[in-house]
Coordinates of C-alpha atoms and ligand atoms in Angstrom, one line a residue:
M26 CA 41.3 33.7 -126.5
A27 CA 41.0 32.3 -129.9
T28 CA 42.3 28.8 -130.4
F29 CA 43.0 26.8 -133.5
G30 CA 43.4 23.2 -134.6
I31 CA 46.1 22.3 -137.1
D32 CA 46.2 19.0 -139.0
L33 CA 49.8 18.9 -139.9
G34 CA 49.6 16.1 -142.5
T35 CA 52.2 14.1 -144.4
T36 CA 51.0 15.4 -147.7
Y37 CA 48.2 17.9 -146.9
S38 CA 47.7 20.2 -143.9
C39 CA 44.6 22.1 -142.7
V40 CA 43.6 24.7 -140.1
A41 CA 40.3 25.0 -138.3
H42 CA 38.7 27.0 -135.5
I43 CA 35.4 27.2 -133.7
D44 CA 33.5 30.0 -135.4
D45 CA 31.0 32.4 -133.9
T46 CA 28.2 30.0 -134.4
G47 CA 30.1 27.5 -132.1
R48 CA 30.8 25.1 -134.9
P49 CA 34.2 24.1 -136.3
A50 CA 35.1 25.8 -139.5
I51 CA 38.0 25.4 -141.9
I52 CA 40.0 28.5 -142.5
K53 CA 41.0 28.7 -146.2
N54 CA 44.6 29.2 -147.2
R55 CA 45.9 32.0 -149.5
P56 CA 45.0 30.4 -152.8
G57 CA 41.5 29.8 -151.3
D58 CA 41.7 26.1 -150.7
D59 CA 40.7 24.2 -147.6
T60 CA 43.9 22.1 -147.5
T61 CA 47.6 23.1 -148.2
P62 CA 50.1 20.6 -149.6
S63 CA 52.8 20.0 -146.9
V64 CA 55.5 20.9 -149.3
V65 CA 58.3 23.5 -148.9
Y66 CA 60.2 25.1 -151.8
F67 CA 63.3 27.0 -151.0
E68 CA 63.1 29.4 -153.8
S69 CA 66.1 31.5 -152.8
P70 CA 68.2 31.8 -149.6
D71 CA 65.6 34.2 -148.2
N72 CA 62.4 33.0 -149.9
V73 CA 60.3 30.0 -149.1
V74 CA 57.1 28.9 -150.8
V75 CA 54.7 26.5 -149.1
G76 CA 51.8 24.7 -150.6
K77 CA 50.6 23.9 -154.1
E78 CA 53.1 26.1 -155.9
A79 CA 55.9 24.3 -154.1
K80 CA 54.3 21.0 -155.0
A81 CA 54.3 21.9 -158.6
V82 CA 58.1 22.3 -158.8
A83 CA 58.9 19.2 -156.6
K84 CA 60.2 17.0 -159.4
I85 CA 61.6 19.8 -161.5
Q86 CA 63.9 21.2 -158.8
P87 CA 64.0 18.3 -156.3
D88 CA 67.1 19.7 -154.6
L89 CA 65.1 22.8 -153.5
V90 CA 61.9 21.1 -152.5
V91 CA 61.1 19.1 -149.4
S92 CA 58.0 16.8 -149.3
L93 CA 56.9 14.2 -146.8
I94 CA 59.0 15.7 -144.0
K95 CA 56.5 14.2 -141.4
R96 CA 58.1 10.8 -142.1
Q97 CA 61.4 12.1 -140.6
M98 CA 59.8 13.6 -137.5
G99 CA 61.7 12.6 -134.3
K100 CA 64.6 11.2 -136.3
S101 CA 68.0 12.8 -136.5
F102 CA 67.8 13.9 -140.0
E103 CA 69.4 16.9 -141.6
I104 CA 69.0 18.5 -145.0
T105 CA 70.9 21.4 -146.3
V106 CA 69.4 23.9 -148.8
H107 CA 71.2 27.0 -150.0
G108 CA 73.8 26.3 -147.4
Q109 CA 71.4 26.4 -144.5
A110 CA 71.0 23.2 -142.5
H111 CA 67.4 22.2 -141.6
S112 CA 65.9 19.6 -139.3
P113 CA 62.4 18.0 -139.7
E114 CA 61.3 20.4 -137.0
S115 CA 62.4 23.5 -138.8
I116 CA 60.9 22.4 -142.1
S117 CA 57.6 21.6 -140.4
A118 CA 57.9 25.0 -138.7
L119 CA 58.0 26.7 -142.1
I120 CA 54.8 24.8 -143.1
L121 CA 53.2 25.8 -139.8
R122 CA 54.2 29.4 -140.2
E123 CA 52.5 29.6 -143.6
L124 CA 49.4 27.9 -142.3
A125 CA 49.2 30.2 -139.3
D126 CA 50.0 33.4 -141.3
A127 CA 47.5 32.6 -144.0
A128 CA 44.8 31.7 -141.5
G129 CA 45.5 34.8 -139.5
E130 CA 45.3 37.0 -142.5
N131 CA 42.1 35.4 -143.6
L132 CA 40.4 35.9 -140.2
G133 CA 42.0 39.2 -139.4
E134 CA 43.2 37.8 -136.1
E135 CA 46.5 36.4 -134.9
V136 CA 46.9 32.7 -134.8
R137 CA 48.9 31.8 -131.7
D138 CA 47.3 29.3 -129.5
V139 CA 47.1 26.0 -131.3
V140 CA 46.6 22.2 -131.0
I141 CA 48.6 20.2 -133.5
T142 CA 47.6 16.6 -134.5
V143 CA 49.9 13.6 -134.8
P144 CA 49.2 10.0 -135.8
A145 CA 48.3 7.7 -132.9
Y146 CA 51.4 5.6 -133.5
F147 CA 53.8 8.5 -133.0
G148 CA 56.2 7.8 -130.2
V149 CA 57.5 10.2 -127.6
A150 CA 60.3 11.6 -129.8
E151 CA 57.9 12.3 -132.8
R152 CA 55.4 14.1 -130.5
N153 CA 58.1 16.1 -128.9
A154 CA 59.5 17.1 -132.3
T155 CA 56.0 18.2 -133.4
R156 CA 55.7 20.4 -130.4
K157 CA 59.1 21.9 -131.1
A158 CA 58.2 22.6 -134.7
G159 CA 55.3 24.6 -133.3
E160 CA 57.6 26.6 -131.0
I161 CA 60.0 27.2 -133.8
A162 CA 57.1 28.6 -135.9
G163 CA 56.4 31.0 -133.0
L164 CA 53.2 29.3 -132.0
N165 CA 52.0 28.5 -128.5
V166 CA 51.3 24.7 -128.6
L167 CA 48.5 24.1 -126.1
S168 CA 48.6 20.4 -126.8
I169 CA 49.4 17.6 -129.2
V170 CA 46.4 15.3 -130.0
D171 CA 46.1 12.1 -131.9
E172 CA 44.5 12.4 -135.3
P173 CA 42.0 9.6 -134.8
V174 CA 41.0 11.1 -131.5
A175 CA 40.4 14.4 -133.2
A176 CA 38.4 12.7 -135.9
A177 CA 36.4 11.0 -133.1
L178 CA 35.8 14.3 -131.3
H179 CA 34.4 15.7 -134.5
Y180 CA 32.2 12.6 -135.0
D181 CA 31.1 12.9 -131.4
A182 CA 30.0 16.5 -131.9
I183 CA 27.8 15.7 -134.9
S184 CA 26.4 12.4 -133.7
A185 CA 23.7 11.8 -131.1
G186 CA 24.9 11.2 -127.5
G187 CA 25.4 8.0 -125.7
T188 CA 28.4 5.6 -125.7
K189 CA 29.6 4.5 -129.1
T190 CA 32.4 2.3 -130.3
I191 CA 33.9 3.5 -133.6
F192 CA 36.6 2.2 -135.9
V193 CA 38.6 4.9 -137.6
Y194 CA 40.2 4.0 -140.9
D195 CA 42.6 6.8 -141.9
L196 CA 44.2 6.5 -145.3
G197 CA 46.1 9.8 -146.0
G198 CA 48.7 10.7 -148.5
G199 CA 51.7 9.0 -146.9
T200 CA 50.4 7.0 -143.9
F201 CA 47.7 4.6 -143.0
D202 CA 46.3 3.9 -139.6
T203 CA 43.5 2.2 -137.9
T204 CA 42.1 3.0 -134.4
V205 CA 39.3 1.7 -132.3
I206 CA 37.9 4.4 -130.0
K207 CA 35.1 4.4 -127.5
V208 CA 33.3 7.7 -127.3
S209 CA 31.0 8.7 -124.4
P210 CA 29.7 12.0 -123.1
E211 CA 32.5 12.0 -120.5
E212 CA 35.4 10.4 -122.3
I213 CA 37.1 9.6 -125.6
Q214 CA 39.1 6.4 -125.0
V215 CA 41.5 4.8 -127.5
V216 CA 41.2 1.0 -127.3
C217 CA 43.9 0.1 -129.8
T218 CA 45.8 1.4 -132.8
D219 CA 47.8 0.0 -135.6
G220 CA 49.0 1.1 -139.0
D221 CA 51.7 1.3 -141.7
H222 CA 53.6 4.6 -141.7
H223 CA 54.7 4.1 -145.3
L224 CA 51.5 3.5 -147.1
G225 CA 49.3 6.3 -148.5
G226 CA 47.8 8.0 -151.5
A227 CA 51.3 8.8 -152.8
D228 CA 51.9 5.0 -153.4
W229 CA 48.7 4.9 -155.5
D230 CA 50.0 7.9 -157.5
D231 CA 53.3 6.1 -158.0
R232 CA 51.7 3.0 -159.4
L233 CA 49.6 5.0 -161.8
A234 CA 52.5 7.2 -162.9
E235 CA 54.5 4.1 -163.6
Y236 CA 51.7 2.8 -165.7
L237 CA 51.3 6.0 -167.7
L238 CA 55.1 6.0 -168.4
E239 CA 54.9 2.4 -169.5
Q240 CA 52.1 3.1 -171.9
F241 CA 53.8 6.2 -173.3
L242 CA 57.1 4.3 -173.8
A243 CA 55.2 1.4 -175.5
E244 CA 53.8 3.9 -178.0
H245 CA 57.1 5.8 -178.4
P246 CA 60.0 3.4 -177.9
G247 CA 63.4 5.0 -178.0
T248 CA 62.5 8.4 -176.5
E249 CA 64.4 9.7 -173.5
A250 CA 61.1 10.6 -171.7
A251 CA 61.9 8.3 -168.8
D252 CA 65.0 10.5 -167.9
D253 CA 63.2 13.8 -168.2
E254 CA 62.4 15.3 -164.8
E255 CA 59.8 17.7 -166.2
F256 CA 58.0 14.9 -168.0
L257 CA 58.0 12.7 -164.9
Q258 CA 56.7 15.6 -162.9
S259 CA 53.8 16.0 -165.4
L260 CA 53.0 12.2 -165.0
A261 CA 53.1 12.4 -161.2
A262 CA 50.8 15.4 -161.1
G263 CA 48.5 13.8 -163.8
A264 CA 48.4 10.5 -161.9
E265 CA 47.2 12.2 -158.7
D266 CA 44.5 14.1 -160.7
I267 CA 43.3 11.1 -162.5
K268 CA 43.3 9.0 -159.3
K269 CA 41.0 11.6 -157.7
Q270 CA 38.7 11.8 -160.7
L271 CA 38.4 8.0 -160.8
S272 CA 36.9 8.1 -157.3
R273 CA 33.8 9.5 -159.0
M274 CA 34.2 8.5 -162.7
Q275 CA 34.7 5.2 -164.5
S276 CA 37.4 6.3 -166.9
R277 CA 39.8 9.1 -167.6
R278 CA 42.1 10.1 -170.4
F279 CA 45.6 11.5 -169.9
N280 CA 47.4 13.4 -172.5
A281 CA 51.1 12.8 -172.3
R282 CA 53.5 14.9 -174.4
F283 CA 57.3 14.7 -174.6
G284 CA 59.1 16.6 -177.3
G285 CA 57.1 16.0 -180.5
D286 CA 55.5 12.8 -179.2
T287 CA 52.1 12.6 -177.8
S288 CA 49.9 9.8 -176.3
Q289 CA 46.3 9.7 -175.2
I290 CA 46.3 7.2 -172.4
E291 CA 43.0 5.8 -171.3
V292 CA 42.8 4.7 -167.6
T293 CA 39.6 3.0 -166.4
R294 CA 38.7 2.6 -162.8
E295 CA 39.0 -1.1 -163.2
K296 CA 42.6 -0.8 -164.5
F297 CA 43.5 1.6 -161.7
E298 CA 42.1 -0.8 -159.1
E299 CA 44.0 -3.7 -160.7
L300 CA 47.3 -1.7 -160.6
T301 CA 46.8 -0.8 -156.9
A302 CA 44.9 -3.9 -155.6
E303 CA 47.9 -5.0 -153.6
L304 CA 48.0 -1.6 -151.8
V305 CA 44.3 -1.8 -150.8
E306 CA 44.9 -5.3 -149.6
R307 CA 47.7 -4.1 -147.3
T308 CA 45.2 -1.9 -145.6
A309 CA 42.8 -4.9 -145.3
T310 CA 45.5 -6.9 -143.6
I311 CA 46.1 -4.2 -141.0
T312 CA 42.3 -3.8 -140.6
R313 CA 41.9 -7.5 -139.8
R314 CA 44.8 -7.3 -137.3
T315 CA 43.1 -4.3 -135.6
L316 CA 39.8 -6.2 -135.5
R317 CA 41.6 -9.1 -133.8
T318 CA 43.2 -6.8 -131.2
A319 CA 39.9 -5.2 -130.5
A320 CA 38.2 -8.6 -130.2
D321 CA 40.9 -9.6 -127.6
R322 CA 39.6 -6.6 -125.6
G323 CA 36.0 -7.7 -126.0
I324 CA 35.0 -5.4 -128.8
T325 CA 33.4 -7.1 -131.8
E326 CA 30.8 -4.6 -132.8
F327 CA 31.1 -1.1 -134.1
D328 CA 28.5 1.7 -134.1
D329 CA 30.3 3.3 -137.0
V330 CA 33.3 2.8 -139.2
L331 CA 34.7 6.2 -140.1
L332 CA 36.6 6.8 -143.3
V333 CA 39.1 9.6 -142.7
G334 CA 42.0 10.8 -145.0
G335 CA 41.7 11.9 -148.6
S336 CA 42.6 8.5 -150.0
S337 CA 39.6 6.8 -148.2
R338 CA 37.5 8.4 -151.0
M339 CA 38.6 5.7 -153.3
P340 CA 35.7 3.3 -153.9
A341 CA 38.0 0.3 -153.6
V342 CA 38.4 1.2 -149.9
T343 CA 34.7 1.0 -149.2
A344 CA 34.6 -2.3 -151.1
V345 CA 37.4 -3.9 -149.3
L346 CA 36.0 -2.9 -145.9
E347 CA 32.5 -4.2 -146.8
G348 CA 34.3 -7.4 -147.7
L349 CA 35.4 -7.6 -144.1
G350 CA 31.8 -7.2 -142.9
L351 CA 32.2 -3.6 -142.0
K352 CA 29.8 -0.8 -143.0
P353 CA 32.1 2.2 -143.6
R354 CA 30.9 5.8 -143.7
M355 CA 32.6 8.7 -145.2
H356 CA 33.1 11.4 -142.6
D357 CA 34.4 14.7 -143.9
P358 CA 37.6 12.8 -144.8
D359 CA 39.9 15.7 -145.6
L360 CA 38.7 18.0 -142.9
A361 CA 37.5 15.9 -139.9
V362 CA 40.9 15.9 -138.2
A363 CA 41.4 19.7 -138.3
K364 CA 37.8 20.3 -137.2
G365 CA 38.2 17.9 -134.3
A366 CA 41.5 19.5 -133.4
A367 CA 39.7 22.9 -133.2
R368 CA 37.3 21.4 -130.8
Y369 CA 40.2 19.9 -128.8
A370 CA 41.9 23.3 -128.7
L371 CA 38.8 24.8 -127.3
I372 CA 38.7 22.1 -124.6
E373 CA 42.3 22.7 -123.8
S374 CA 41.8 26.5 -123.5
I375 CA 39.0 25.9 -121.0
K376 CA 41.1 23.3 -119.1
V377 CA 44.0 25.7 -118.5
H378 CA 41.6 27.6 -116.2
L379 CA 40.7 24.5 -114.3
P380 CA 42.0 23.6 -110.9
E381 CA 45.0 21.2 -111.2
E382 CA 43.4 18.3 -109.3
G383 CA 40.3 18.0 -111.5
G384 CA 37.0 19.4 -110.3
E385 CA 34.5 21.6 -112.2
A386 CA 35.5 24.6 -114.3
P387 CA 34.9 27.8 -112.4
A388 CA 31.5 29.3 -113.5
E389 CA 33.0 32.6 -114.7
V390 CA 35.5 30.8 -117.0
V391 CA 32.7 28.7 -118.5
E392 CA 30.5 31.7 -118.9
E393 CA 33.3 33.8 -120.5
V394 CA 34.1 31.1 -123.0
A395 CA 30.4 30.5 -123.7
E396 CA 29.9 34.1 -124.4
Q397 CA 33.0 34.5 -126.5
L398 CA 32.0 31.6 -128.7
N399 CA 28.3 32.1 -128.5
I400 CA 27.6 28.5 -127.5
P401 CA 25.5 27.4 -124.5
V402 CA 27.1 27.3 -121.1
E403 CA 26.1 23.7 -120.7
K404 CA 28.0 22.7 -123.8
V405 CA 31.1 24.4 -122.7
R406 CA 30.8 22.7 -119.3
A407 CA 30.5 19.3 -121.1
L408 CA 33.5 20.0 -123.2
A409 CA 35.6 21.1 -120.2
G410 CA 34.8 17.8 -118.5
K411 CA 35.7 15.6 -121.4
R412 CA 38.6 13.3 -120.8
V413 CA 40.8 11.8 -123.5
A414 CA 42.5 8.5 -122.7
T415 CA 45.0 7.0 -125.1
V416 CA 47.2 3.9 -125.2
V417 CA 50.9 3.0 -125.3
P418 CA 51.6 3.4 -129.1
R419 CA 54.4 0.9 -129.3
A420 CA 55.8 -1.9 -127.2
F421 CA 58.9 -1.3 -125.0
G422 CA 61.3 -3.8 -123.6
V423 CA 64.8 -4.8 -122.7
K424 CA 67.7 -6.4 -124.5
V425 CA 68.4 -9.9 -123.3
V426 CA 71.0 -12.6 -124.2
N427 CA 69.4 -15.5 -125.9
R428 CA 71.0 -18.9 -126.1
E429 CA 68.5 -20.8 -128.1
G430 CA 70.0 -23.4 -130.4
G431 CA 73.4 -23.2 -128.6
R432 CA 74.2 -19.9 -130.3
E433 CA 74.4 -16.7 -128.3
H434 CA 72.5 -13.7 -129.7
Y435 CA 70.6 -10.7 -128.5
T436 CA 66.8 -10.3 -128.6
I437 CA 64.3 -7.8 -127.2
E438 CA 61.9 -8.9 -124.6
H439 CA 58.9 -6.6 -124.5
V440 CA 57.5 -5.7 -121.1
L441 CA 55.2 -2.8 -121.7
R442 CA 53.0 -3.9 -124.6
A443 CA 51.5 -1.7 -127.4
N444 CA 47.9 -0.7 -126.8
T445 CA 48.1 -0.8 -123.0
P446 CA 45.8 2.0 -121.6
L447 CA 47.7 5.1 -120.4
P448 CA 48.8 5.8 -117.7
A449 CA 50.3 2.4 -117.5
E450 CA 52.4 0.5 -115.0
T451 CA 53.5 -3.1 -115.5
E452 CA 54.0 -5.8 -113.0
P453 CA 57.8 -6.4 -112.3
Q454 CA 59.0 -8.9 -114.9
R455 CA 61.7 -11.4 -113.8
F456 CA 65.0 -11.5 -115.7
G457 CA 68.3 -13.2 -114.8
T458 CA 72.0 -12.4 -115.0
A459 CA 73.6 -13.8 -118.2
Y460 CA 77.0 -15.0 -117.0
P461 CA 78.6 -16.5 -113.9
N462 CA 80.3 -13.9 -111.5
Q463 CA 78.6 -11.0 -113.0
I464 CA 79.4 -7.8 -111.0
E465 CA 77.3 -5.4 -113.0
I466 CA 74.1 -5.5 -115.0
S467 CA 73.5 -3.3 -118.0
V468 CA 69.9 -2.5 -118.7
E469 CA 69.1 -1.4 -122.2
I470 CA 65.6 -0.1 -123.1
W471 CA 64.4 -0.6 -126.6
E472 CA 61.2 0.5 -128.4
Q473 CA 59.5 -1.5 -131.1
S474 CA 60.0 0.4 -134.4
G475 CA 57.6 -1.2 -136.9
S476 CA 53.9 -1.7 -136.4
V477 CA 54.3 -5.4 -135.5
E478 CA 55.9 -6.6 -132.3
S479 CA 59.1 -8.5 -133.0
E480 CA 62.0 -9.7 -130.8
A481 CA 64.6 -9.1 -133.5
L482 CA 67.0 -6.3 -132.7
E483 CA 66.6 -4.8 -136.1
D484 CA 62.9 -4.3 -135.6
N485 CA 63.5 -2.3 -132.4
E486 CA 65.2 0.9 -131.5
H487 CA 67.6 1.4 -128.6
I488 CA 66.3 4.4 -126.7
A489 CA 68.0 4.4 -123.3
E490 CA 70.2 2.5 -120.9
G491 CA 71.5 2.3 -117.3
L492 CA 73.9 0.2 -115.3
I493 CA 73.7 -1.5 -111.9
S494 CA 77.3 -1.8 -110.8
G495 CA 79.4 -2.7 -107.8
L496 CA 77.6 -6.0 -107.2
P497 CA 79.2 -8.9 -105.4
P498 CA 80.0 -11.6 -108.0
L499 CA 76.6 -13.2 -108.7
P500 CA 75.8 -16.6 -109.9
E501 CA 74.5 -17.0 -113.4
N502 CA 70.7 -16.4 -113.7
S503 CA 70.5 -14.3 -110.5
P504 CA 67.1 -12.6 -110.5
I505 CA 66.5 -9.0 -111.6
D506 CA 63.0 -7.5 -111.7
I507 CA 62.2 -4.8 -114.2
S508 CA 59.0 -2.8 -114.4
F509 CA 57.9 -0.1 -116.8
Q510 CA 55.7 2.9 -116.2
M511 CA 54.4 5.3 -118.7
A512 CA 52.6 8.6 -117.9
A513 CA 49.6 9.9 -119.8
D514 CA 51.9 12.3 -121.6
G515 CA 54.1 9.4 -122.8
L516 CA 57.0 9.9 -120.4
L517 CA 58.6 6.5 -119.8
R518 CA 60.2 5.4 -116.5
V519 CA 61.9 2.1 -115.9
H520 CA 62.8 0.5 -112.6
A521 CA 65.2 -2.4 -112.3
V522 CA 66.1 -4.2 -109.0
E523 CA 68.8 -6.8 -108.4
L524 CA 67.0 -9.0 -105.9
K525 CA 69.9 -10.3 -103.8
T526 CA 71.4 -6.9 -102.9
R527 CA 68.2 -4.9 -103.6
Q528 CA 70.4 -2.5 -105.5
D529 CA 68.2 -0.7 -108.0
L530 CA 68.2 1.6 -111.0
H531 CA 65.7 4.2 -112.1
I532 CA 65.8 5.2 -115.8
E533 CA 63.7 8.1 -117.0
V534 CA 63.8 7.9 -120.7
Q535 CA 65.1 11.2 -122.2
I536 CA 64.3 11.7 -125.8
R537 CA 67.3 11.0 -128.0
G538 CA 68.1 13.2 -130.9
G539 CA 65.6 15.9 -130.0
L540 CA 66.5 19.5 -130.4
S541 CA 67.9 21.3 -127.4
D542 CA 66.5 24.6 -126.2
E543 CA 69.4 26.4 -127.9
Q544 CA 68.8 24.6 -131.2
V545 CA 65.1 25.4 -131.0
H546 CA 66.0 29.0 -130.4
A547 CA 68.5 29.1 -133.3
A548 CA 66.0 27.4 -135.6
R549 CA 63.3 29.9 -134.6
T550 CA 65.6 32.8 -135.6
A551 CA 66.5 31.1 -138.8
V552 CA 62.9 30.4 -139.7
A553 CA 61.7 33.9 -138.8
R554 CA 64.3 35.3 -141.2
Y555 CA 62.6 33.7 -144.2
N556 CA 60.0 35.4 -146.2
V557 CA 57.3 32.6 -146.4
S558 CA 54.5 32.7 -148.9
A559 CA 52.1 30.4 -150.7
Ligands
ADP611 P1 47.7 13.3 -145.0 O1 47.0 13.7 -143.8 O2 48.4 12.0 -145.0 O3 48.6 14.4 -145.5 P2 45.1 13.6 -146.4 O4 44.2 13.0 -145.5 O5 45.1 15.1 -146.6 O6 46.6 13.1 -146.2 O7 44.9 12.9 -147.9 C1 45.7 13.3 -148.9 C2 45.7 12.2 -149.9 O8 44.3 11.9 -150.4 C3 46.5 12.5 -151.2 O9 47.2 11.3 -151.6 C4 45.4 12.8 -152.2 O10 45.8 12.5 -153.5 C5 44.3 11.8 -151.8 N1 43.0 12.2 -152.2 C6 42.3 13.4 -152.1 N2 41.1 13.4 -152.7 C7 41.0 12.2 -153.2 C8 40.0 11.6 -154.0 N3 38.8 12.2 -154.3 N4 40.2 10.3 -154.4 C9 41.3 9.6 -154.1 N5 42.3 10.2 -153.4 C10 42.2 11.4 -153.0
MG612 MG1 45.8 13.1 -142.3

């Protein structure tokens, strides 16, 4: 059974498999590139184009092009193109279909069993949406794996054995995250994770494109260039090109042309770094925060600091990390996640043959896989035994009435904290009824939405609720104990007990806004109808 790893990125995606030498290998897309822009162009009601051609028309026909859809994953978000409504899942499915079809064609073998990567900070809803996108695309999703875990798996495969602590700095096209991971022969264990979901290479492009426009307008005041979509598209594309070149060179020139007006705009690396210094500094702030969280857990030294994500190629990134006393190392930044995912897919395909309650893989399964992949039996056995342990990506808590300063307002009190190892179970936390003679207690479960824990309602999202009712009138501040439990797969359960009557409430958090089975089925039919190409 061939298995594949798919890095479904915010801006670029990539597919890898384990080749017949037993090593992970990238499968090129139709134009022959390693990575494919995660951009969908609805050319006509029947035709969809995915990849660099789609990206090229993004600003010219913005109504027909969808980019950065990963930012909407897990949200109730709808976009209608040519009269057909789409969800983040169905758009992502179109990308996945093109990736899988192109890879399949390239290899001459169907791509069906896959592992798809997600950022470590993705919550239950986003992970679920990603899995459904795979199903809509007609794929069999073996598992969803965290991007830094995949990067660590790839690192593990190419580094010498032993236990290592690594810091993964992943600056992609649209998101930034940091993760501390312990890698040992038996286990990959996430220690903590942090990030900014709205910070990535695209922001660097925007800053540079603004600068190019400013320079052009300074030379040609009074033109209408700033209102011309095609001109802006050329600046955006030019900005990304120049940015990439400035990772290797000290200075680049951009030729801007609008109508009869032309400008040769010189951009030095120094100028570019000045324009974007604030963005790099934001990654430093989050890096410092992650180092503090790791230090709280006793980790102050790193065997390696891995740079992942295309944007980590910018020299300013290395410089800022060195300034923090770290020694970063580039690690196959665009492809490490897909390659690690391919390795994870292999692990998963071995594990499906394992006995439920752990134990060794049956010898014949191990031998069969070893033979299929032409890798030593011992290596397959080691992979089969590898555990992956992750953490609670974001804090969860309950809504409480707060009377500080005489004013009554609501806040969120977090019970299950971010970065608690999974599976997690909290001690019961004591709360009290809010009013005299209360006969029912409403328990609202909220999830932290940003990357920093905050008790303000607007920094959290309401995800579930329950009611304990039929209570005798209770005095104010009667005790209620609430505990949280999260399984390794992210399923959250909450238990609340009113201590006087011992009436209790179990809430199993169902994902809100997710697609139902019927919706997945309908989307699958709709997506299958399209002619998808690159
Ligand atoms: P994601 O996973 O978020 O989609 P990737 O890790 O694929 O992102 O990185 C894509 C980003 O990396 C884009 O913004 C791209 O412009 C940027 N990038 C790629 N190569 C370079 C380079 N040599 N220098 C600077 N940025 C680069
Ligand atoms: Mg990425």
